[in-house]
C-alpha positions in Angstrom: 80.7 85.2 81.5 82.9 88.2 80.9 85.8 85.9 80.2 83.8 83.8 77.9 82.4 86.8 75.9 85.9 88.3 75.7 87.5 85.2 74.2 84.6 84.7 71.8 85.0 88.2 70.6 88.7 87.8 70.2 88.3 84.5 68.3 85.8 86.2 65.9 88.2 89.1 65.4 91.0 86.7 64.5 88.8 84.8 62.0 87.3 87.9 60.3 90.5 90.1 60.3 88.9 92.8 62.5 90.9 96.0 62.8 93.2 96.1 65.9 92.0 99.6 66.8 88.5 98.3 67.3 89.8 95.6 69.5 91.7 98.1 71.6 88.4 100.0 72.2 86.7 96.9 73.4 87.5 97.6 77.0 90.0 97.0 79.8 91.5 93.6 79.9 90.7 92.7 76.3 93.4 91.5 74.0 94.4 93.2 70.7 95.5 91.6 67.5 98.9 92.3 65.8 98.4 94.8 63.0 101.2 93.9 60.7 104.1 91.7 60.1 106.3 94.3 61.6 104.3 94.1 64.8 104.6 90.3 64.7 108.4 90.5 64.3 108.6 93.0 67.2 106.5 90.7 69.4 108.6 87.7 68.6 111.7 89.7 69.5 110.2 91.0 72.7 109.1 87.6 73.9 112.6 86.1 74.1 113.5 84.6 77.5 115.6 87.5 78.6 112.6 89.9 78.3 110.5 87.4 80.2 113.0 87.3 83.0 113.0 91.1 83.2 109.2 90.8 83.8 109.9 88.1 86.3 108.2 85.5 84.2 109.9 82.2 83.4 108.0 80.2 80.8 110.1 77.2 81.1 109.6 76.6 84.8 106.3 78.1 85.7 107.9 80.1 88.5 106.6 83.6 88.5 106.9 86.8 90.5 103.5 87.5 91.8 103.9 91.1 90.9 104.6 90.5 87.3 102.0 91.4 84.7 101.3 89.1 81.8 99.1 91.6 79.9 101.9 92.7 77.6 102.3 89.2 76.3 98.6 88.2 76.0 97.7 91.4 74.1 99.3 89.8 71.0 97.5 86.5 71.1 93.8 86.0 71.8 94.3 82.3 72.7 96.6 83.2 75.6 94.8 83.5 78.9 96.1 85.9 81.6 94.7 88.2 84.3 92.1 90.6 83.0 94.2 93.7 83.6 96.0 94.9 86.7 92.9 95.0 88.8 91.6 91.5 88.1 90.0 90.4 91.4 91.0 86.7 90.7 94.7 87.8 91.0 95.8 87.1 94.6 97.6 90.4 94.7 94.2 92.1 94.3 92.4 90.1 97.0 91.0 92.1 100.0 93.4 92.5 102.8 91.2 90.5 105.1 91.4 87.5 102.8 95.2 87.8 102.4 95.8 88.0 106.2 93.4 85.2 106.9 95.4 83.0 104.6 98.7 84.2 105.9 97.5 83.7 109.5 96.6 80.1 108.8 99.9 79.5 107.1 101.8 81.1 109.9 99.9 79.1 112.5 100.9 75.9 110.7 104.5 77.1 110.5 104.4 77.6 114.3 103.0 74.2 115.2 105.3 72.0 113.0 108.5 73.3 114.6 107.1 72.7 118.0 107.7 69.0 117.5 111.4 69.6 117.0 112.3 70.5 120.5 109.1 70.5 122.7 110.1 67.2 124.3 113.8 68.2 124.7 113.5 68.7 128.5 112.5 65.0 128.8 115.5 63.6 126.9 117.3 62.5 130.0 114.3 60.5 131.1 113.6 59.1 127.7 117.3 57.9 127.5 116.8 56.0 130.7 113.4 54.5 129.6 114.8 53.2 126.3 118.1 52.1 127.8 120.3 54.5 125.9 123.4 56.3 127.2 125.1 57.8 124.1 125.5 61.6 124.0 125.2 61.5 120.2 121.9 59.6 120.4 120.7 62.2 122.9 121.2 65.0 120.5 120.3 63.2 117.3 116.9 62.2 118.6 116.2 66.0 118.6 118.0 66.9 115.4 116.6 64.0 113.3 113.4 66.0 113.1 115.3 68.9 111.5 116.8 66.4 109.1 113.3 65.9 107.8 113.1 69.6 107.3 116.2 69.3 105.1 114.9 66.7 102.7 111.3 67.6 102.7 111.7 70.8 100.5 113.3 68.8 97.7 109.9 67.1 97.2 107.6 69.8 98.5 108.9 72.6 96.1 108.3 70.6 92.9 105.0 69.3 94.1 103.8 72.9 94.8 104.9 74.0 91.3 102.9 71.1 89.8 99.7 71.0 91.9 99.7 74.4 93.6 100.3 75.4 97.2 96.9 74.7 98.9 96.9 70.9 98.5 100.4 70.7 100.0 99.3 72.7 103.0 96.2 70.5 103.5 97.6 67.0 103.1 101.0 67.8 104.6 99.2 68.8 107.8 97.1 65.6 107.7 100.3 63.5 107.4 101.9 65.5 110.1 99.1 64.6 112.5 99.3 60.9 111.6 103.1 60.8 112.2 102.7 62.7 115.5 100.3 60.1 116.7 102.7 57.3 115.6 105.6 59.0 117.5 103.5 59.1 120.6 103.0 55.4 120.3 106.7 54.6 119.9 108.1 51.9 122.1 111.8 52.2 121.4 114.4 54.7 120.2 114.5 53.5 116.6 110.7 53.9 116.3 110.9 57.4 117.7 113.7 58.5 115.4 111.9 57.1 112.3 108.6 58.8 113.0 110.2 62.0 114.1 112.0 62.1 110.8 108.7 61.6 109.0 107.1 64.3 111.1 109.9 66.6 109.9 109.2 65.7 106.3 105.5 66.4 106.5 106.1 69.5 108.7 108.4 71.0 106.1 105.5 72.1 103.9 104.7 75.5 105.4 108.4 76.2 105.9 109.1 75.6 102.3 106.3 77.3 100.4 105.2 79.9 102.9 107.4 82.6 101.4 106.1 81.7 98.0 102.5 82.2 99.2 103.6 85.6 100.6 105.1 86.6 97.2 101.8 85.5 95.5 99.7 87.8 97.6 101.8 90.7 98.9 103.3 93.6 97.0 106.9 94.2 97.7 106.4 97.1 100.1 104.3 94.8 102.4 106.4 91.7 102.2 108.6 92.6 105.1 105.9 92.4 107.8 104.3 89.4 106.2 107.7 87.6 106.1 108.3 88.5 109.7 105.0 87.0 110.8 105.7 83.8 108.8 109.4 83.4 109.7 108.6 83.7 113.4 107.1 80.2 113.4 110.2 78.1 112.5 112.3 80.2 114.9 110.1 80.8 117.9 108.4 77.3 117.8 111.5 75.4 118.9 112.0 78.0 121.6 108.6 78.3 123.3 107.7 74.6 122.9 110.0 73.3 125.6 108.5 75.9 128.0 105.2 74.0 128.1 106.9 70.7 127.2 109.0 70.6 130.4 106.0 70.8 132.7 103.9 68.6 130.5 106.5 65.8 130.6 106.9 66.1 134.3 103.2 65.9 134.9 102.0 63.4 132.2 105.0 61.9 130.4 106.8 62.5 127.2 104.1 60.9 125.1 101.7 63.7 125.8 104.0 66.1 124.0 103.2 64.4 120.7 99.5 64.0 121.6 99.4 67.8 122.2 101.2 68.5 118.9 98.8 66.2 117.0 95.8 68.0 118.6 97.1 71.5 117.8 97.9 70.5 114.2 94.6 68.7 113.8 92.7 71.9 114.7 93.9 73.4 111.4 92.7 70.6 109.2 89.1 71.8 108.8 90.1 75.5 108.1 92.8 74.4 105.6 90.1 72.5 103.6 87.3 75.1 103.8 89.1 78.5 104.2 92.4 78.2 102.5 92.5 79.3 98.8 95.1 78.6 96.1 97.5 81.5 95.5 100.0 80.1 93.0 99.5 82.1 89.8 100.3 79.4 87.2 97.8 77.0 88.7 95.1 79.7 88.9 95.6 80.7 85.3 95.5 77.1 84.2 92.2 76.6 86.0 90.9 79.8 84.3 92.1 78.4 81.0 90.4 75.1 81.5 87.1 76.8 82.5 87.2 79.0 79.4 87.9 76.0 77.2 84.8 74.3 78.5 82.7 77.5 78.1 83.9 78.5 74.6 84.8 75.2 73.1 88.1 76.7 72.0 90.8 74.0 72.6 93.5 76.4 71.5 93.4 78.5 74.6 96.5 78.3 76.8 97.7 79.9 80.0 100.2 82.7 79.8 102.3 80.9 82.4 102.0 77.4 80.9 105.2 75.5 80.7 106.3 74.0 77.4 108.0 71.2 79.2 106.5 67.7 79.7 105.4 66.8 83.2 108.5 64.6 83.6 110.9 67.4 82.5 109.1 69.9 84.7 109.3 67.6 87.7 113.0 66.8 87.1 113.9 70.5 86.7 111.9 71.5 89.7 113.8 68.9 91.9 117.2 70.0 90.6 116.5 73.7 90.5 117.1 74.3 94.3 120.3 72.4 94.2 121.5 74.3 91.1 120.7 77.6 92.7 122.5 76.6 95.9 125.6 75.4 94.1 126.0 77.7 91.1 124.6 81.0 92.3 127.1 82.8 94.6 124.6 85.1 96.2 122.4 82.2 97.2 125.3 80.0 98.2 126.9 82.4 100.6 123.7 83.8 102.1 122.3 80.3 102.6 125.6 79.3 104.2 125.3 82.3 106.6 121.7 81.4 107.5 122.7 77.7 107.9 125.5 78.4 110.3 123.5 80.7 112.6 120.5 78.4 112.4 122.7 75.4 113.3 124.2 77.3 116.2 120.7 78.0 117.5 119.7 74.3 117.4 123.0 73.4 119.1 122.1 75.7 121.9 118.5 74.4 122.1 119.6 70.8 122.2 122.1 71.5 125.1 120.0 73.9 127.2 118.5 70.9 129.1 122.0 69.6 130.1 123.7 73.0 130.6 121.2 74.5 133.0 120.6 71.2 134.8 124.3 70.7 135.5 125.3 74.3 136.1 122.2 75.6 137.9 120.4 72.4 139.1 117.2 73.0 137.2 114.7 70.1 137.1 112.7 68.9 134.1 109.9 71.5 134.6 112.1 74.5 135.3 114.6 73.7 132.5 111.8 74.2 130.0 111.8 77.8 131.0 115.4 78.2 129.8 114.1 78.1 126.2 111.9 81.2 126.8 114.6 83.8 126.4 115.2 82.7 122.8 111.6 83.2 122.0 111.6 86.6 123.7 114.6 87.7 121.6 112.9 86.6 118.4 109.8 88.6 119.3 112.0 91.6 119.9 113.6 91.0 116.5 110.3 90.9 114.8 109.2 94.2 116.4 112.5 96.0 115.6 113.2 94.7 112.1 109.9 93.6 110.7 108.5 97.1 110.1 111.9 98.7 109.5 112.6 96.7 106.4 109.3 97.7 104.8 110.0 101.3 105.9 113.2 101.3 103.9 111.4 100.0 100.8 108.6 102.6 101.1 111.2 105.4 101.7 113.0 104.4 98.5 109.7 104.4 96.6 108.8 107.8 98.0 112.1 109.2 96.8 111.5 107.8 93.4 114.8 105.9 93.6 115.4 102.7 91.8 114.3 99.9 94.1 117.0 97.2 94.3 116.9 94.1 96.4 120.0 95.3 98.2 117.9 97.7 100.2 117.1 94.8 102.4 120.8 94.6 103.4 121.1 98.3 104.4 124.0 98.5 106.9 121.8 100.3 109.4 119.5 97.2 109.5 121.8 94.2 108.7 125.0 95.1 110.6 123.5 95.3 114.1 121.9 92.0 113.6 125.2 90.4 112.5 127.1 91.9 115.4 124.5 90.7 117.9 125.1 87.0 117.1 128.7 86.7 118.4 128.0 89.2 121.2 125.2 87.0 122.6 127.3 83.8 122.3 130.3 85.3 124.2 128.0 86.5 127.0 126.1 83.2 127.2 129.2 81.0 127.1 131.4 82.7 129.7 128.6 83.4 132.2 127.5 79.7 132.1 131.1 78.7 132.4 131.5 80.6 135.6 127.9 79.8 136.8 127.0 83.5 136.9 123.4 84.1 137.9 121.1 82.4 135.4 119.6 85.7 134.3 122.8 86.8 132.7 123.3 84.0 130.2 119.6 84.2 129.4 120.3 87.9 128.4 123.0 86.6 126.1 120.5 84.2 124.5 118.0 87.1 124.0 120.7 89.1 122.2 121.7 86.2 120.0 118.2 85.2 119.1 117.2 88.9 118.3 120.2 89.1 115.9 119.3 85.7 114.5 115.7 86.9 113.7 117.1 90.0 112.0 119.6 88.1 109.9 117.0 85.6 108.8 114.6 88.4 107.8 117.2 90.4 105.9 118.5 87.4 104.0 115.1 85.9 103.1 113.6 89.2 102.0 116.7 90.0 100.0 116.8 86.7 98.1 113.0 86.8 97.6 113.3 90.2 96.0 116.5 89.3 94.0 115.0 86.0 92.6 111.2 86.4 92.6 110.8 84.1 89.6 112.3 81.3 91.7 110.7 82.0 95.0 109.8 78.4 96.0 113.1 77.1 94.8 115.2 79.7 96.6 113.3 79.0 99.8 113.9 75.3 99.3 117.6 75.9 98.8 117.8 77.9 102.0 115.8 75.2 103.9 117.9 72.3 102.7 121.2 73.8 103.9 119.7 75.4 106.9 118.1 72.2 108.1 121.1 70.1 107.4 123.1 72.4 109.6 120.4 72.4 112.3 120.4 68.6 112.3 124.1 67.9 112.2 125.8 70.7 114.1 124.1 69.8 117.4 125.5 66.3 117.2 128.9 67.5 118.5 127.6 70.0 120.9 127.9 68.1 124.2 131.3 66.7 123.1 132.5 70.2 122.2 131.4 71.5 125.6 133.1 68.6 127.3 136.4 69.2 125.5 136.5 73.0 125.4 134.2 74.0 128.2 131.2 76.2 128.0 133.3 79.4 127.7 135.6 78.5 124.9 133.0 76.2 123.2 130.6 79.0 122.8 133.4 81.4 122.0 134.3 79.2 119.1 130.7 79.6 117.8 131.0 83.3 118.4 134.2 83.5 116.4 132.5 81.7 113.5 129.6 84.1 113.7 132.0 87.1 113.8 133.7 85.9 110.6 130.4 86.1 108.8 129.7 89.7 109.8 131.1 91.2 106.5 128.7 89.1 104.3 125.7 91.4 104.4 127.9 94.5 103.8 129.6 92.7 100.9 126.3 92.0 99.1 125.0 95.4 99.9 127.9 96.9 98.0 128.5 94.3 95.3 125.3 92.3 95.3 123.9 93.8 92.1 127.2 93.3 90.2 127.5 89.7 91.4 123.9 89.0 90.4 124.4 90.5 87.0 127.3 88.2 86.3 125.3 85.1 87.2 124.0 83.5 84.0 122.4 80.3 85.1 119.6 78.6 83.3 117.6 76.7 85.8 
C-alpha cells in the first residue's frame, strides 16, 4: 500500500504542478519533480549511457550491478519505479543474512551435484568400453568430456533466458531436466545413447554454473562476495574430484547404471526446495514485477521499471546471446583471463579423465581403489577455499578501511594471485615425474593437491576480478568464461592418453606444466595495467 500511495501522490503532484520542495519532504523513497527547464536539461544530460555505466546500470541490456542505486534516476520521473531508497527490504541486497545464505546454499548444492555426473562414473570406463564393444582411446575420454561440452553450449542459452525470465525459473526447471536426462542415461544401452544423454545432462546442468555468480552479485555486497564466490565455485571444481571416490566402489558393487540413479536422486532432492524456498534475485525482473503490481493497484499504465529495456524481446534475446561472445572476443581483459582459466580447467579435466588409467597401470589399483585417486584434487580445492576465500575479502575490507579507491585489480594482488599461479606448474611437474618413475603413490597425489589448490586460487581471483570489473554484465561474463572453459575441459582430454603414450607421463605432464608456467605473468600484468586496459575498451554490447 505504501507503494500505491506513493505513486498516487506523485501522479497528483505532476498533474497539479505541486512544488518540488513539498515532494522532497514527503519522506524517504518518494520521488521529486523537476523544478525548472534547467533541471530537466541537467537530468537529460546526466542520464546519458556513460553516466548509467558509471552507476553500473545498462538500460539497453537489463544487466545491472546489484549494488547500483536507481534512486538518482527515478527522483526525476514519478512514473519510473525503482527501489524505495537504499534500505528497501524488497532489494535482495537488503535481505536478512539467513535468507541470502539459504538461497546461496541451495544454489551451491545444485552446483555441486551437476558436476558429479561429469566424472563420477570415470572409474568404470574400462568396464563400460568392454560392455559396449568399444576399444578407441578417444571414445574412452570423449564419453567423459562430452558432458563438459554441454557445459560449454548451455550458457549461450541459459544466460539470455535468465535475463528475460529471471534466475529462479532457470534453477528450478534446469534441475528437473537434469534429473530426467540422468534417468535416461542410466537406461542407455549403447555408447551413442550414453553420449547423447550425457551431453543433454551437461546442457541442463550448466544452469547453476552459469548464473550462480550473477545471483551472488544480486545479493552480496562487494566486501562479502569473495567468500560467497568461494562456496559457489567449489561445486564445479570439487564435484568432478569427489564423485569418482564414491563412484568407483558403487560401480564395483552395483554397476555403472547406479551412478546415474544416484545422481538423479541427489538432484531430485532439491526439486521441492527450489520451488518452495528459492526466491528471485534478478533486479530487473523484481522491479518489473513491482511495476506490474503498481499498475494494477493505481491504474497508471504509464508506470515503467527503472531497469526496463527499450529493446524489443527479439532484440534483447539476440543481444543477450551475442553478448558473451562479443565480450570474449573483443574485450582483452576477459579474453586473456578466460583463456587462462580455460587452460588450467582443461588440464584438470585431462588429469581426471586419465587417473583411472594411470593409477591402474602404474600402481595396479582396481576399480574401487582407483576412485580414491580423485580425492587429492578435492582436498587441494578445499585447502584453496580456506586459504584464498577469506583472504580476498580481507584485501577488499582493508582497502575500504584505508579509505583507498577500491579497484577490481585488488583481487589480483600479487600476494594472492602469484602463489596460486606458481602452484600450477609445480604440482604438474611433481605429479608427472613421480608417476613416470612409479614413486610411491602418495607423492604424485601431493602434486595433485598442490595443483588443485593453485587452480582454486586462480579461479577465485579471476572470477572475482571480472565480476568486479564488469558488474553490469555479470551473467554474460560468467557465460563467456564458461563457454571457453568448458570447451577446453571437453577437448583437451581427448588427446591425453595419446600424449602420455607418445611423451610418457614425465614429459607429458611437464608439457602441461610449461604451458601453465607461461601463463604465470598474466595476473601480474592485469594487476599493473588492468585499469588502463579496461579504460581503453569501448565496446557496446
